[in-house]
Coordinates of C-alpha atoms in Angstrom, one line a residue:
Q1 CA 99.7 -9.2 -39.2
P2 CA 101.1 -6.1 -40.9
L3 CA 100.6 -7.5 -44.4
R4 CA 96.9 -8.1 -43.8
A5 CA 96.6 -4.7 -42.3
G6 CA 97.7 -3.1 -45.6
Q7 CA 101.3 -2.4 -44.5
G8 CA 104.3 -3.7 -46.4
V9 CA 107.4 -5.7 -45.8
H10 CA 110.6 -5.0 -47.7
F11 CA 112.8 -7.8 -48.9
F12 CA 115.8 -7.8 -51.2
P13 CA 115.1 -10.8 -53.3
E14 CA 118.8 -11.4 -53.8
G15 CA 119.3 -11.7 -50.0
V16 CA 121.4 -8.5 -49.7
V17 CA 121.9 -5.2 -51.4
V18 CA 125.3 -4.4 -53.0
M19 CA 125.6 -0.7 -53.6
Y20 CA 126.5 0.3 -57.1
D21 CA 126.2 -3.2 -58.4
T22 CA 124.3 -3.1 -61.7
T23 CA 123.5 -6.8 -62.1
L24 CA 120.7 -8.9 -60.8
R25 CA 122.0 -11.8 -58.8
P26 CA 120.0 -15.0 -58.2
F27 CA 116.8 -14.5 -56.2
Q28 CA 116.0 -16.2 -52.9
R29 CA 112.5 -17.7 -52.7
G30 CA 111.6 -16.4 -49.2
A31 CA 109.8 -13.2 -50.2
F32 CA 107.8 -15.0 -52.9
V33 CA 106.9 -17.9 -50.5
Y34 CA 105.5 -15.3 -48.0
A35 CA 103.6 -13.4 -50.8
C36 CA 102.0 -16.6 -52.2
R37 CA 101.1 -18.1 -48.8
L38 CA 99.5 -14.8 -47.6
G39 CA 98.0 -13.9 -50.9
V40 CA 99.6 -10.5 -51.1
P41 CA 101.2 -8.7 -54.1
V42 CA 104.9 -8.2 -54.7
V43 CA 105.9 -4.7 -55.8
P44 CA 109.2 -5.1 -57.7
M45 CA 111.7 -2.1 -57.4
V46 CA 115.0 -1.7 -59.2
F47 CA 117.9 0.6 -58.5
T48 CA 119.9 1.8 -61.5
Y49 CA 122.7 4.3 -61.5
G50 CA 123.6 7.3 -63.7
R51 CA 127.0 8.6 -64.7
R52 CA 128.9 10.0 -61.8
P53 CA 129.8 13.7 -62.5
W54 CA 133.4 14.6 -61.8
W55 CA 132.2 16.8 -58.9
R56 CA 130.2 14.1 -57.1
P57 CA 131.6 11.3 -55.1
R58 CA 128.9 8.8 -56.0
P59 CA 126.7 8.3 -59.1
P60 CA 123.0 9.3 -59.0
I61 CA 120.6 6.5 -58.0
R62 CA 117.3 6.0 -59.8
L63 CA 114.6 3.9 -58.2
T64 CA 112.0 2.4 -60.6
I65 CA 108.9 1.1 -58.9
L66 CA 107.1 -1.5 -61.1
P67 CA 103.4 -2.5 -61.1
A68 CA 102.5 -5.0 -58.4
E69 CA 102.6 -8.7 -59.3
H70 CA 99.9 -10.8 -57.7
P71 CA 100.3 -14.4 -56.8
R72 CA 98.1 -17.0 -58.5
G73 CA 98.2 -19.5 -55.7
A74 CA 100.4 -21.0 -53.0
A75 CA 101.7 -24.1 -54.7
P76 CA 105.5 -24.4 -55.4
A77 CA 104.8 -23.8 -59.1
D78 CA 103.0 -20.6 -58.2
I79 CA 105.9 -19.4 -56.1
A80 CA 108.4 -20.1 -58.9
E81 CA 106.1 -18.4 -61.4
L82 CA 105.8 -15.3 -59.3
L83 CA 109.6 -15.1 -58.8
T84 CA 110.1 -15.5 -62.6
R85 CA 107.5 -12.8 -63.4
C86 CA 109.2 -10.3 -61.0
R87 CA 112.7 -11.1 -62.2
S88 CA 111.7 -10.7 -65.8
A89 CA 110.1 -7.3 -65.1
M90 CA 113.2 -6.2 -63.2
E91 CA 115.6 -7.5 -65.8
A92 CA 113.8 -5.4 -68.4
V93 CA 114.5 -2.3 -66.4
V94 CA 118.1 -3.2 -66.0
A95 CA 118.5 -3.9 -69.7
G96 CA 116.9 -0.6 -70.6
A97 CA 119.0 1.5 -68.2
P98 CA 121.7 3.6 -69.8
D99 CA 125.1 2.1 -69.7
D100 CA 126.4 5.1 -67.7
V101 CA 127.8 2.8 -65.0
A102 CA 129.8 -0.2 -66.3
R103 CA 128.0 -3.4 -65.6
R104 CA 130.0 -6.0 -63.6

């Protein structure tokens, strides 16, 4: 019971991470189902990338940790609503990120 003991579990809501991809792909429901059923918050995090200097092989990575989103219940509508709230918050970060790395 790590969630009830105050520890966290990390999920990529898209199912996988694709390094240097600057878009948000469709989310899977799994992490949000767990959060709603267990009554634990989701802490959205977003990776964005800066311009790659000529002397660096990779662009700098920025991690933005957003405020926790708490589930309102465990019904299917609550799961969808939590997913939507998290996605909206994450999309706002992506939209506000500098266009240093071309979006795909």
